[in-house]
Tab-separated table of C-alpha atoms (C1' of nucleotides) in Angstrom:
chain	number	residue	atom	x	y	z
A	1	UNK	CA	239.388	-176.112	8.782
A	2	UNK	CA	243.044	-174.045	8.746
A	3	UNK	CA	242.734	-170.208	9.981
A	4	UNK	CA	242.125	-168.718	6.765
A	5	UNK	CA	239.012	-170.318	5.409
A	6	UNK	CA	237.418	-169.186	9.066
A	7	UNK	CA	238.813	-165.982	8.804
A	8	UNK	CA	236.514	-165.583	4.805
A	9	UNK	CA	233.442	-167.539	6.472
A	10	UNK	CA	233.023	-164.990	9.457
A	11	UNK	CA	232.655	-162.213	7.079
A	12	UNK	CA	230.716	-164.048	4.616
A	13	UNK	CA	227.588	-162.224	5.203
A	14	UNK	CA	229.161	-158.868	4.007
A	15	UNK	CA	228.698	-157.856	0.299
A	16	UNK	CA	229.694	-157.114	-2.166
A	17	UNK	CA	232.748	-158.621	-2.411
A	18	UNK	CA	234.779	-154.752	-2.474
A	19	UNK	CA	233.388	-154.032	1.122
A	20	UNK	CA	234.211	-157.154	2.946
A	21	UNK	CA	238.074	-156.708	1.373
A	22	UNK	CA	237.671	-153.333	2.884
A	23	UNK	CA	236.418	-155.042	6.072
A	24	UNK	CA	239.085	-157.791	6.581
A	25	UNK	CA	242.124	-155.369	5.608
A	26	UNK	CA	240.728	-153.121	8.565
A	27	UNK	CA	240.822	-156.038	10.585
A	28	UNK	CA	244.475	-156.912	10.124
A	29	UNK	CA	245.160	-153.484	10.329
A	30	UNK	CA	243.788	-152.581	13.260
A	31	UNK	CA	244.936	-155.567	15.162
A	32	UNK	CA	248.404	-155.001	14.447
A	33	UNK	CA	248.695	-151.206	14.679
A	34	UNK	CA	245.488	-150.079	16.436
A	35	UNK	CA	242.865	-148.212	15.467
A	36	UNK	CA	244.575	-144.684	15.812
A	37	UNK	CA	247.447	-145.667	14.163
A	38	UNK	CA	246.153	-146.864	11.258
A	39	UNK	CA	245.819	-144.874	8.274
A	40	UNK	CA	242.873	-145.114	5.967
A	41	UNK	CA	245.389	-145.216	2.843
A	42	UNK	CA	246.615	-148.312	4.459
A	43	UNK	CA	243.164	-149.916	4.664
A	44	UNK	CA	242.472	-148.986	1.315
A	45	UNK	CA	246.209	-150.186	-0.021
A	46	UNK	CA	245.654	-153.749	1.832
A	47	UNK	CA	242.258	-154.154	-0.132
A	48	UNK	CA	244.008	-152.999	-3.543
A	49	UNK	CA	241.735	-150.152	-3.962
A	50	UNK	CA	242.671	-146.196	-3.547
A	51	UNK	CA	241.840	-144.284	-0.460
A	52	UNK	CA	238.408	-142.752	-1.992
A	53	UNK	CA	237.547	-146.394	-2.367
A	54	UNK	CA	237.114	-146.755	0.957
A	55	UNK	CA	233.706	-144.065	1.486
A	56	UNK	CA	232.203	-145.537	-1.142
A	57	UNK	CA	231.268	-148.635	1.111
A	58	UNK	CA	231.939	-147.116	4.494
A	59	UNK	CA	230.908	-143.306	5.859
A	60	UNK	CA	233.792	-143.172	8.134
A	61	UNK	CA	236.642	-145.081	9.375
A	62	UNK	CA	234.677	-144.911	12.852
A	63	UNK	CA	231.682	-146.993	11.099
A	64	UNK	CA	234.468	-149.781	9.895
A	65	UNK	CA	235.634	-149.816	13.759
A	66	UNK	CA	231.894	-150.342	14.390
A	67	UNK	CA	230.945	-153.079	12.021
A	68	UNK	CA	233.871	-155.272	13.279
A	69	UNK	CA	233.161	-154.545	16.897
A	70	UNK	CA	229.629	-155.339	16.227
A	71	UNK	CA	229.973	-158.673	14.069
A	72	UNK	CA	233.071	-160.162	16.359
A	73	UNK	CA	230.809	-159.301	19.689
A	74	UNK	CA	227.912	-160.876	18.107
A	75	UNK	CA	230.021	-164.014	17.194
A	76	UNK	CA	231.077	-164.246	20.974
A	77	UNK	CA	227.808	-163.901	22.426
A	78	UNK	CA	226.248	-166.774	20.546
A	79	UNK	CA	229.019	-169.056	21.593
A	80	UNK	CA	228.526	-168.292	24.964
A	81	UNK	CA	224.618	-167.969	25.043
A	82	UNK	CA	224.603	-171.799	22.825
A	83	UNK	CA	226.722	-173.142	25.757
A	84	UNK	CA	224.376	-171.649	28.886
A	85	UNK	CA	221.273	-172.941	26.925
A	86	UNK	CA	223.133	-176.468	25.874
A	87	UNK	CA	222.554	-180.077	27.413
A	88	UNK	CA	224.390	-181.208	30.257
A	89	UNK	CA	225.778	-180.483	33.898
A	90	UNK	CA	226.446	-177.408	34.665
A	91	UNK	CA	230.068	-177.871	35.106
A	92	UNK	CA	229.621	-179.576	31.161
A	93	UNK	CA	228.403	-176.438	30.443
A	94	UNK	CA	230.683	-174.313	31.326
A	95	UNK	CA	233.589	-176.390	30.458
A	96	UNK	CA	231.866	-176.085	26.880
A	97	UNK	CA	231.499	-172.034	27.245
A	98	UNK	CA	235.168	-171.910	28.096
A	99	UNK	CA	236.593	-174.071	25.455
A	100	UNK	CA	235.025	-172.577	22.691
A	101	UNK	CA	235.407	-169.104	24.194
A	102	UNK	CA	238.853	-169.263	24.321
A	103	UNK	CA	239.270	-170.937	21.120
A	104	UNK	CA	237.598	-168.177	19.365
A	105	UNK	CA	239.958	-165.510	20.700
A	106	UNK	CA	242.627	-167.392	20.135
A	107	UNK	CA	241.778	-168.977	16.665
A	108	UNK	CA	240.499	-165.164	15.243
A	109	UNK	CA	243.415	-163.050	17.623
A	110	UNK	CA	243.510	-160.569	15.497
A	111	UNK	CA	239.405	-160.008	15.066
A	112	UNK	CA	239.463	-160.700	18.906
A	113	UNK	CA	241.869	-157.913	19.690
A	114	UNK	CA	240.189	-155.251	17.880
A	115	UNK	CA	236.724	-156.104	19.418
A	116	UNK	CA	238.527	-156.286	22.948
A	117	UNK	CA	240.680	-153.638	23.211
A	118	UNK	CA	239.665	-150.938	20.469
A	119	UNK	CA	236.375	-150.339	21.852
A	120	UNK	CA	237.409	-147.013	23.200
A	121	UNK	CA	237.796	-145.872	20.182
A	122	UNK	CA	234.479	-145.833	19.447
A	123	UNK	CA	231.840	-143.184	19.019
A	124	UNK	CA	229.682	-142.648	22.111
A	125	UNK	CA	226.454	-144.228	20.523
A	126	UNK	CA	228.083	-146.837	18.941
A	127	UNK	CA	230.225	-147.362	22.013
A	128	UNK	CA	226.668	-147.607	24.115
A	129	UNK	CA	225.531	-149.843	21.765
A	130	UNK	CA	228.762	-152.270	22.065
A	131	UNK	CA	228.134	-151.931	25.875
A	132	UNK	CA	224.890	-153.477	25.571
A	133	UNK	CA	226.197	-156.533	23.948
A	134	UNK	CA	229.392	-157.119	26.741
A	135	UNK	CA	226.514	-157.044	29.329
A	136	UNK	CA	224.826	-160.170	27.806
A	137	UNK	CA	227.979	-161.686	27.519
A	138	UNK	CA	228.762	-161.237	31.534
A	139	UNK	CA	225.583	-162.232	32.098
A	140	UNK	CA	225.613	-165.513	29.980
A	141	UNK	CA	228.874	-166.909	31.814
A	142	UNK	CA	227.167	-165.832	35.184
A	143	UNK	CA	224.009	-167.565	34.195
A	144	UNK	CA	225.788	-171.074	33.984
A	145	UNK	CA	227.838	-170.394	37.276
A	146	UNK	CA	224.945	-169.872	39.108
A	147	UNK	CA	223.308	-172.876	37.774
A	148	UNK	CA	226.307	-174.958	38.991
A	149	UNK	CA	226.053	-172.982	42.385
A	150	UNK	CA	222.349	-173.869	42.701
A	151	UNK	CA	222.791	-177.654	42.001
A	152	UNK	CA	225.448	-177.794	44.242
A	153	UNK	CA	228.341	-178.601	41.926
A	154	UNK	CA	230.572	-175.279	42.180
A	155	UNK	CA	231.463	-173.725	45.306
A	156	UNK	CA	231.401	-170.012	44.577
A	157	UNK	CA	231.716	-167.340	47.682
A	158	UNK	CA	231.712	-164.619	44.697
A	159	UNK	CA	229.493	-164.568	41.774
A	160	UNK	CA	229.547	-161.783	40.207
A	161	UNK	CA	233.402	-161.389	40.801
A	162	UNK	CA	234.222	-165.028	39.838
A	163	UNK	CA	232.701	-164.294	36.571
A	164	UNK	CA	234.236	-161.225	35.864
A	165	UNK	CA	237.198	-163.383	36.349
A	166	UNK	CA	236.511	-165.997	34.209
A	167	UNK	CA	235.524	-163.816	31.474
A	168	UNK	CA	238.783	-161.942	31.871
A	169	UNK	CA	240.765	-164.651	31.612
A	170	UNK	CA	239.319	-165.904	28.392
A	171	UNK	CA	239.790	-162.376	27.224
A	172	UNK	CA	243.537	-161.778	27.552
A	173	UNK	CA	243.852	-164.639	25.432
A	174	UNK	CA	243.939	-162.642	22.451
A	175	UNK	CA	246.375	-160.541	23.763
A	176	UNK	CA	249.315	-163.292	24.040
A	177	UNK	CA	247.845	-165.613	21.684
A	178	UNK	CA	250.924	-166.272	19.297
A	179	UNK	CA	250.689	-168.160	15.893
A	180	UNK	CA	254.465	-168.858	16.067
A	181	UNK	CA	253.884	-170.271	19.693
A	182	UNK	CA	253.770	-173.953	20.461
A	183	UNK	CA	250.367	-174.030	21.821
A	184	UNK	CA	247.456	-174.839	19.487
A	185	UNK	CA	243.941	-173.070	19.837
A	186	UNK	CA	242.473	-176.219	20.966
A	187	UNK	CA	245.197	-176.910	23.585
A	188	UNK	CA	244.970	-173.169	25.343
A	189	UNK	CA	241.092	-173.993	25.474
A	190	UNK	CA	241.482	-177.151	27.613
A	191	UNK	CA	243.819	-175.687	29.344
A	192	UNK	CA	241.504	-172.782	30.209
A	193	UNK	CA	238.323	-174.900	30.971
A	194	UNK	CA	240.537	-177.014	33.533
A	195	UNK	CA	241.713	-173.905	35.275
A	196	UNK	CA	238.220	-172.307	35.629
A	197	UNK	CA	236.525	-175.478	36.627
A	198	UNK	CA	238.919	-175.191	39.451
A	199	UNK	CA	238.192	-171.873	40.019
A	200	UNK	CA	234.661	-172.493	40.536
A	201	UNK	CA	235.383	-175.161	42.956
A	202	UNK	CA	234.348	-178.347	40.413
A	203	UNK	CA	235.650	-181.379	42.693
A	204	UNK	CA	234.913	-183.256	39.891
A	205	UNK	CA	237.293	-184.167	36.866
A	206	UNK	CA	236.977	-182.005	33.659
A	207	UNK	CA	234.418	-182.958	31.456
A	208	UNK	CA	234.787	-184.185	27.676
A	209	UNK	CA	232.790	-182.648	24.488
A	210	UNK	CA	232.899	-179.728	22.299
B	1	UNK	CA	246.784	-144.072	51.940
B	2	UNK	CA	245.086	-142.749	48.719
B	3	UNK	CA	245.335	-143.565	45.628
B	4	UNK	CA	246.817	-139.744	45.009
B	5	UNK	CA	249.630	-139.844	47.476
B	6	UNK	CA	250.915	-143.095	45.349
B	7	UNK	CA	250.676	-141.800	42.007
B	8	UNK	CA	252.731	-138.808	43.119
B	9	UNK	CA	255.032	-141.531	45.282
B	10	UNK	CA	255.259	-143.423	42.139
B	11	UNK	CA	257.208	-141.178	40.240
B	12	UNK	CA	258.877	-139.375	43.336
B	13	UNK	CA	262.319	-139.944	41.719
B	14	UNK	CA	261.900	-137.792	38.441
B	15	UNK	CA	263.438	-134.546	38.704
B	16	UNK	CA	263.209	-131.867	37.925
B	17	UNK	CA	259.394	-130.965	38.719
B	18	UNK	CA	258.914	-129.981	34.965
B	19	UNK	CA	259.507	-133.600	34.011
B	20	UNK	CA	257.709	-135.266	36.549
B	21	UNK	CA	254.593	-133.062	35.607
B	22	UNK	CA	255.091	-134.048	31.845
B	23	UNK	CA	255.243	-137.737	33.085
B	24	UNK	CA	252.082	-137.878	34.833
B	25	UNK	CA	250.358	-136.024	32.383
B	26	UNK	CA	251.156	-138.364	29.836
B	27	UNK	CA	250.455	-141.054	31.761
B	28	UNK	CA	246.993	-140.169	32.623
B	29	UNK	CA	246.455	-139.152	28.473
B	30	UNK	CA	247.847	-142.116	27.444
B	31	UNK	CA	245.254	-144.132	29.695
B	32	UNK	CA	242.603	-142.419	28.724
B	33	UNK	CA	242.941	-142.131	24.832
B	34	UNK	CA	245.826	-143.972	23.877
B	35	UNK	CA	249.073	-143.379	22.987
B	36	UNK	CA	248.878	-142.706	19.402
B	37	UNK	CA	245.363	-140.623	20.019
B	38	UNK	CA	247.631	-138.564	22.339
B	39	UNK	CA	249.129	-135.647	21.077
B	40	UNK	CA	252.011	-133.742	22.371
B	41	UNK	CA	249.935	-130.456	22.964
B	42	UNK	CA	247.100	-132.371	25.245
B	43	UNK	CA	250.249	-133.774	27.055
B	44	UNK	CA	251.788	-130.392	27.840
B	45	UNK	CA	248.441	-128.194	28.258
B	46	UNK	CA	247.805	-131.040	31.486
B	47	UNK	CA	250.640	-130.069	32.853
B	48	UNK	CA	250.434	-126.375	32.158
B	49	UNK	CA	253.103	-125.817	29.900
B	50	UNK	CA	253.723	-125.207	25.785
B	51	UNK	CA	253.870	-127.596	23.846
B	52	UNK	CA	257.811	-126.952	23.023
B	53	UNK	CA	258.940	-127.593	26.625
B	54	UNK	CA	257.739	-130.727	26.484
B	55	UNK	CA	261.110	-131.718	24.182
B	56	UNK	CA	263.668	-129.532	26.658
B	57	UNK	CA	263.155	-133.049	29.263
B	58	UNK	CA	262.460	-135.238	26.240
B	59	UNK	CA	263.911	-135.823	23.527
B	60	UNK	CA	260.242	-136.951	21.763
B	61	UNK	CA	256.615	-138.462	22.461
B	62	UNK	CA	258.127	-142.079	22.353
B	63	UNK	CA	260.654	-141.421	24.948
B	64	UNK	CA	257.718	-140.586	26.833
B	65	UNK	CA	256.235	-143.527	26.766
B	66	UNK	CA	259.032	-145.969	26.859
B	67	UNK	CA	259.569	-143.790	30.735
B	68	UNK	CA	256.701	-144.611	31.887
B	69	UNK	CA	256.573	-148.292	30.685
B	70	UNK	CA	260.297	-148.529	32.124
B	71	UNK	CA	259.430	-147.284	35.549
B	72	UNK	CA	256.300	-149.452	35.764
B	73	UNK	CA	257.613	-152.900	34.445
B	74	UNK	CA	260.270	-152.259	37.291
B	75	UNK	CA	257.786	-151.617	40.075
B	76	UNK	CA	255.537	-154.520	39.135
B	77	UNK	CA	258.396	-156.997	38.685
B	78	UNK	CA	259.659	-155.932	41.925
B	79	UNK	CA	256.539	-156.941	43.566
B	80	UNK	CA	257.070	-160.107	42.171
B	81	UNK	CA	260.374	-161.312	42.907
B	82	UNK	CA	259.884	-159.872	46.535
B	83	UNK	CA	256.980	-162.312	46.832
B	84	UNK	CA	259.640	-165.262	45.244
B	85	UNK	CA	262.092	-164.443	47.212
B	86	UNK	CA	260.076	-164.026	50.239
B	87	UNK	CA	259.688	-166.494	53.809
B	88	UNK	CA	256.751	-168.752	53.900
B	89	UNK	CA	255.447	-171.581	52.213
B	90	UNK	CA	254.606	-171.691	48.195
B	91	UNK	CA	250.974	-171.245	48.721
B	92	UNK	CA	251.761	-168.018	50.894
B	93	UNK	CA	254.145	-166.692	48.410
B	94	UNK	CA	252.114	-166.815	45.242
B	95	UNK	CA	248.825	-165.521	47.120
B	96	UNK	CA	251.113	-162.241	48.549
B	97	UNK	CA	252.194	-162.113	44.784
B	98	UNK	CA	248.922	-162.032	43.536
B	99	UNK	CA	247.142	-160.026	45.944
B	100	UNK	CA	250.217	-156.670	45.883
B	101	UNK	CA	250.558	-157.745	41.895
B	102	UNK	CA	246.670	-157.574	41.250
B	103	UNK	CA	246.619	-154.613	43.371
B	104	UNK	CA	249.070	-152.984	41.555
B	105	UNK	CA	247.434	-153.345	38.940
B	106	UNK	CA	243.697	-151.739	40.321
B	107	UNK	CA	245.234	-148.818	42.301
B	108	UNK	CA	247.938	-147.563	39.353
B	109	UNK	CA	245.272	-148.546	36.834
B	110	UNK	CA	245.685	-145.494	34.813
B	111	UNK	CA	250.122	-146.269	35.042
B	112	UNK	CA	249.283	-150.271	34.234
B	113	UNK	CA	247.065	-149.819	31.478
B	114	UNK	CA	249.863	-147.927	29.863
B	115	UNK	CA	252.380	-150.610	30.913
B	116	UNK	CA	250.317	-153.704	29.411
B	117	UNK	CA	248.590	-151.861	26.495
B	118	UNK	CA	250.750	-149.613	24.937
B	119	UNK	CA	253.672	-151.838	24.295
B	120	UNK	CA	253.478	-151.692	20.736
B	121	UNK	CA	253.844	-148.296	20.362
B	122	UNK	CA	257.604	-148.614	21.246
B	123	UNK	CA	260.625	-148.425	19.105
B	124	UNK	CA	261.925	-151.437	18.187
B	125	UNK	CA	264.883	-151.212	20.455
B	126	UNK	CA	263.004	-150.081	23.519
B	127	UNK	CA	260.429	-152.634	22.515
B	128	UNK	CA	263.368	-155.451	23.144
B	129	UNK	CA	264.283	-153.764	26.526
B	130	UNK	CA	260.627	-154.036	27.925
B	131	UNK	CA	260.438	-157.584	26.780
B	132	UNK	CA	263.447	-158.440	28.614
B	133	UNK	CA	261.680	-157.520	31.842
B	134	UNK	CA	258.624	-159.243	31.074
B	135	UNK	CA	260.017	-162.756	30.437
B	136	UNK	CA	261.802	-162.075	33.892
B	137	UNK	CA	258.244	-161.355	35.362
B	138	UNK	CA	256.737	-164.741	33.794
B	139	UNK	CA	259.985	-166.712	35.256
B	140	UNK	CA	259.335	-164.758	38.925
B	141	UNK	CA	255.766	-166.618	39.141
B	142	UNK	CA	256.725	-169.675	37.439
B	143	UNK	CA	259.283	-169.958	40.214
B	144	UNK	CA	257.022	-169.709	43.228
B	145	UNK	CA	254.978	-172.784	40.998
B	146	UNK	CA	257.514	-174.923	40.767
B	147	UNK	CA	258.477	-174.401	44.268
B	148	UNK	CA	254.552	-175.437	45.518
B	149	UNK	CA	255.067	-178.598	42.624
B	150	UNK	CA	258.171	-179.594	44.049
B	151	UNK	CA	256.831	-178.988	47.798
B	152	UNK	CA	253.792	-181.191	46.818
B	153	UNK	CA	251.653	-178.694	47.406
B	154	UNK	CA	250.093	-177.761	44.558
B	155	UNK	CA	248.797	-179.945	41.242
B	156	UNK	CA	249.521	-178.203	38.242
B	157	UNK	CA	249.997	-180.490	34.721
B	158	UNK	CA	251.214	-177.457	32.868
B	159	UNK	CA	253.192	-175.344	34.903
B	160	UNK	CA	254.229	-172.837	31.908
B	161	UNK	CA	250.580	-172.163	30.830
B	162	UNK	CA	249.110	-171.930	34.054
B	163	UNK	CA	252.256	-169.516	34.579
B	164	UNK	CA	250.500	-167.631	31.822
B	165	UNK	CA	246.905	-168.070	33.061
B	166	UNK	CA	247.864	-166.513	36.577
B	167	UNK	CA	249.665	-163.390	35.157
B	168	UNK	CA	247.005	-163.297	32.190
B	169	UNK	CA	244.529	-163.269	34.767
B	170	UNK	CA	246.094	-160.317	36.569
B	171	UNK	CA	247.190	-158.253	34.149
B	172	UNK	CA	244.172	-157.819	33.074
B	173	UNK	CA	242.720	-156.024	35.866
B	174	UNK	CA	243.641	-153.423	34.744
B	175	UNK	CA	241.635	-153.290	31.926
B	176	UNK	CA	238.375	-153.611	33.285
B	177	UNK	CA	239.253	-152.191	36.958
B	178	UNK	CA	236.649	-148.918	37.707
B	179	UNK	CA	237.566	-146.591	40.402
B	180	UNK	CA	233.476	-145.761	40.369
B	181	UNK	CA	232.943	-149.761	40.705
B	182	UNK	CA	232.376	-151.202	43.785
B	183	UNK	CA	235.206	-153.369	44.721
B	184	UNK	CA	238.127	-152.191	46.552
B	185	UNK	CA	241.865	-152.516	45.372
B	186	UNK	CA	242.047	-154.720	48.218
B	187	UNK	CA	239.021	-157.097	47.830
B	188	UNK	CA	239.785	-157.770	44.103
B	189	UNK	CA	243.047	-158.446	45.323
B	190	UNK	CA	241.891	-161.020	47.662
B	191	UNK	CA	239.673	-162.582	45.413
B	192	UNK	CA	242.010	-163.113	42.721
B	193	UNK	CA	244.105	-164.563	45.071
B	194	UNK	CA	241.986	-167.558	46.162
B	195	UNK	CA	241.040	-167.814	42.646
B	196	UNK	CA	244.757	-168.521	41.913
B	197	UNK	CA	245.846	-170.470	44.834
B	198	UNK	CA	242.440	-172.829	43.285
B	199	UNK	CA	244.029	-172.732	39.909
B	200	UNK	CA	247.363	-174.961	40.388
B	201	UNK	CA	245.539	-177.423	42.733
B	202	UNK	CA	245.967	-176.123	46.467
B	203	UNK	CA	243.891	-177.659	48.826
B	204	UNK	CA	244.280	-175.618	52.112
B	205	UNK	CA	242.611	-172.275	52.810
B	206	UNK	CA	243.470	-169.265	51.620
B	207	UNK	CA	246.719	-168.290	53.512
B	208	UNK	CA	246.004	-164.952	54.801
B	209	UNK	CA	248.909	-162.057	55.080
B	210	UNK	CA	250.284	-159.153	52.571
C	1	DA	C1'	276.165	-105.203	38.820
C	2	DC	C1'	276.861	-108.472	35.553
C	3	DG	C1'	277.115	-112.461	32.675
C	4	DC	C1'	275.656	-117.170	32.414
C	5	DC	C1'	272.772	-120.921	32.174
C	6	DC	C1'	268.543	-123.129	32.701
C	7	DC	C1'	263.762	-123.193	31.588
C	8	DC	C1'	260.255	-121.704	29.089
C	9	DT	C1'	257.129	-119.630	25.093
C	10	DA	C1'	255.389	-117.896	20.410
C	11	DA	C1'	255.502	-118.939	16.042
C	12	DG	C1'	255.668	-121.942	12.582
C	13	DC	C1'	257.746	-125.727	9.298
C	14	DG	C1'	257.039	-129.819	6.724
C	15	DC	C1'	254.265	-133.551	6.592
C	16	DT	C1'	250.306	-136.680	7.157
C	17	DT	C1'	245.688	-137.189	8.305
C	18	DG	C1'	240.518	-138.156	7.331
C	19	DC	C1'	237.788	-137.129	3.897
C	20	DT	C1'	235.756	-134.936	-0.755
C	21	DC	C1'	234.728	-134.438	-5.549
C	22	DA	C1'	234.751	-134.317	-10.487
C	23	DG	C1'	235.361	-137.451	-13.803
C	24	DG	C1'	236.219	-142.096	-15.937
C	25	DT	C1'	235.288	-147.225	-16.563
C	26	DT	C1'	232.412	-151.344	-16.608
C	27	DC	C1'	228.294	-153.815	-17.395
C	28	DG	C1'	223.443	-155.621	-17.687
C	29	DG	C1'	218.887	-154.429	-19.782
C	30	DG	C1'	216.124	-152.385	-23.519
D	1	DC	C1'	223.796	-149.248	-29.749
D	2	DC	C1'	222.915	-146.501	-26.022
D	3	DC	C1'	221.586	-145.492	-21.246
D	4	DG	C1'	221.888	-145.356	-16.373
D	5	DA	C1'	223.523	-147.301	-12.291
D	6	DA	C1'	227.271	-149.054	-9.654
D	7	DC	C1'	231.918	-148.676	-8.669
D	8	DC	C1'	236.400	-146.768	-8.628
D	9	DT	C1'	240.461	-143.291	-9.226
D	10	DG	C1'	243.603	-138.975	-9.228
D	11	DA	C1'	244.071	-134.937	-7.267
D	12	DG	C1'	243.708	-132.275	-3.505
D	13	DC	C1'	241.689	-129.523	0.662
D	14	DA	C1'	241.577	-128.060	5.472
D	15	DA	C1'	243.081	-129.417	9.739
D	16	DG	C1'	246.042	-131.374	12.876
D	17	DC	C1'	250.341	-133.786	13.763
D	18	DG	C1'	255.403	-134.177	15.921
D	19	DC	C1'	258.931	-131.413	16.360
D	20	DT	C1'	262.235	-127.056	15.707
D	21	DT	C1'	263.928	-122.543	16.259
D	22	DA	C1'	264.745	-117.883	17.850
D	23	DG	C1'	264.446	-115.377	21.620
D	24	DG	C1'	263.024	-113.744	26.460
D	25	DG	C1'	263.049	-113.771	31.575
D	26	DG	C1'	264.581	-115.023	36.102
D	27	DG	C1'	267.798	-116.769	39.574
D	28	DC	C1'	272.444	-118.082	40.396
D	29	DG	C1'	277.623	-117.307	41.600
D	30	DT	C1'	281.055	-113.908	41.516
DNA sequence: ACGCCCCCTAAGCGCTTGCTCAGGTTCGGG
DNA sequence: CCCGAACCTGAGCAAGCGCTTAGGGGGCGT
């Protein structure tokens, strides 16, 4: 499945067909200008439509911020929440959590930086809101550490800050994540659940699977 | 000493007091909102002045920026190749990297958030400059890696994308570092640190030191 | 005492911004 | 054939933007 039939399929949901345009030329926009410097007229131009096109569908350009931060956050929690509540050893687990993780932010970089780093552009109850979603997220990831802690398979002095850790390194993916680069999606998520395997103190060797 | 004294320290070089006023007011705006949220009256009403003097020390709002990204891509590569460059053995000099770079990055929060986020807000040409520096930062740490490879020391399969992973994992401190939080500039330092040393295969303790 | 230069402000110019609104087009159901 | 609902556009408004300009005040050397 190549970039662009993911990047349709994770707005499928979103009708009609006008709106989700709207939606996905935000996206793009956004992720290569920012939210502030992106101009509803340029929204509107990348879906074909005219600038009054755009409140038709959407109150503000706040609200479009909003839906994507919602929808993308959403997206990430599941992966994360599938892996803690998957089959398998804990270090399976959270070799699986990374992987995916990181493949997300780097296969949808540019969804991935808007929900990431535009969130303070947000309104404050929509903001709140968004808040609510990153603490399930942390708490997901810490979830499976713990478990590995418990069984005595990771070697953590620092929970809470290991996670943070972990989590912030599958983060700034979608800040360097390059197309052009040499390094496929796939390959930057091994990579990544190697490295935090080590950092959890994993003796073992990294486990296969999705 | 406090985390005042150094952001006053930091730009101790930037005369006359006018400009160095304008600098850290725009520094502290940028942070907070962005740059392109910014404007150029916020920027001069922080440091007391009309909006007009604000263009007798610079020449526009970009210039402004590309100062502050300047000065603080200097400062944090320094860091860097001091720890390269520095006496001890690979594991010692990539933990004191990591510990004054991470720290750098907690205690000028406000300065590094501009510095790692903002980058796209440059003109084109100033955009080239800044990325000059920053491939010199990724070769500083890659470096003190190959050194620990070569020295046996450390296991790392993929020495350029664990190069990434470190400074990834870093950088991005500064998104998520809360002067309200908790943890100390210090103890995130120190934590990131053995989290790194972890990362390309070291099997000693953490060496202690700067 | 005087002229000079540096530093600053008040006012505002030209432009772009987010957003609105009256009016037109398209299309399925009766 | 007509109606109403859904959707879209052209034109434009008020506000805010980066930046400019004309002019004033204060401290310096002479």
């Amino acid at each position: 499945m190549g970039a662009e039939a993911q990047r349709t399929e994770e707005w499928a949901d979103v009708t009609p067909d006008a709106a989700r345009r709207l939606l996905t030329a935000a996206v793009q926009a956004f992720a290569e200008r920012g939210y502030h410097a992106t101009t509803t007229r340029d929204i509107a131009g990348r879906a074909g439509m005219s600038p009054a096109a755009l409140y038709i569908h959407y109150r503000t350009k706040e609200e479009l911020l909003f839906r994507i931060s919602s929808v993308g956050h959403r997206l990430a929690l599941d992966i994360l929440r599938q892996a803690r509540d998957g089959a398998g050893t804990p270090a399976e687990r959270l070799a699986a959590a990374v992987r995916r993780f990181v493949r997300w932010h780097a296969e949808h970089h540019t969804t991935a930086r808007v929900v990431q780093y535009e969130l303070g552009a947000l309104g404050e109850e929509h903001y709140a809101e968004i808040l609510g979603m990153r603490r399930d997220t942390d708490a997901a990831v810490r979830a499976i550490i713990e478990d590995g802690v418990a069984a005595g398979d990771f070697d953590v002095p620092d929970v809470r800050g290991t996670t943070l850790a972990v989590l912030s390194l599958c983060i700034d993916v979608a800040r360097w994540f390059n197309v052009e680069g040499k390094r496929t999606p796939d390959e930057v998520g091994e990579l990544h659940a190697g490295l935090v395997l080590r950092m959890v103190g994993y003796d073992g060797t990294l486990p296969t699977g999705v």
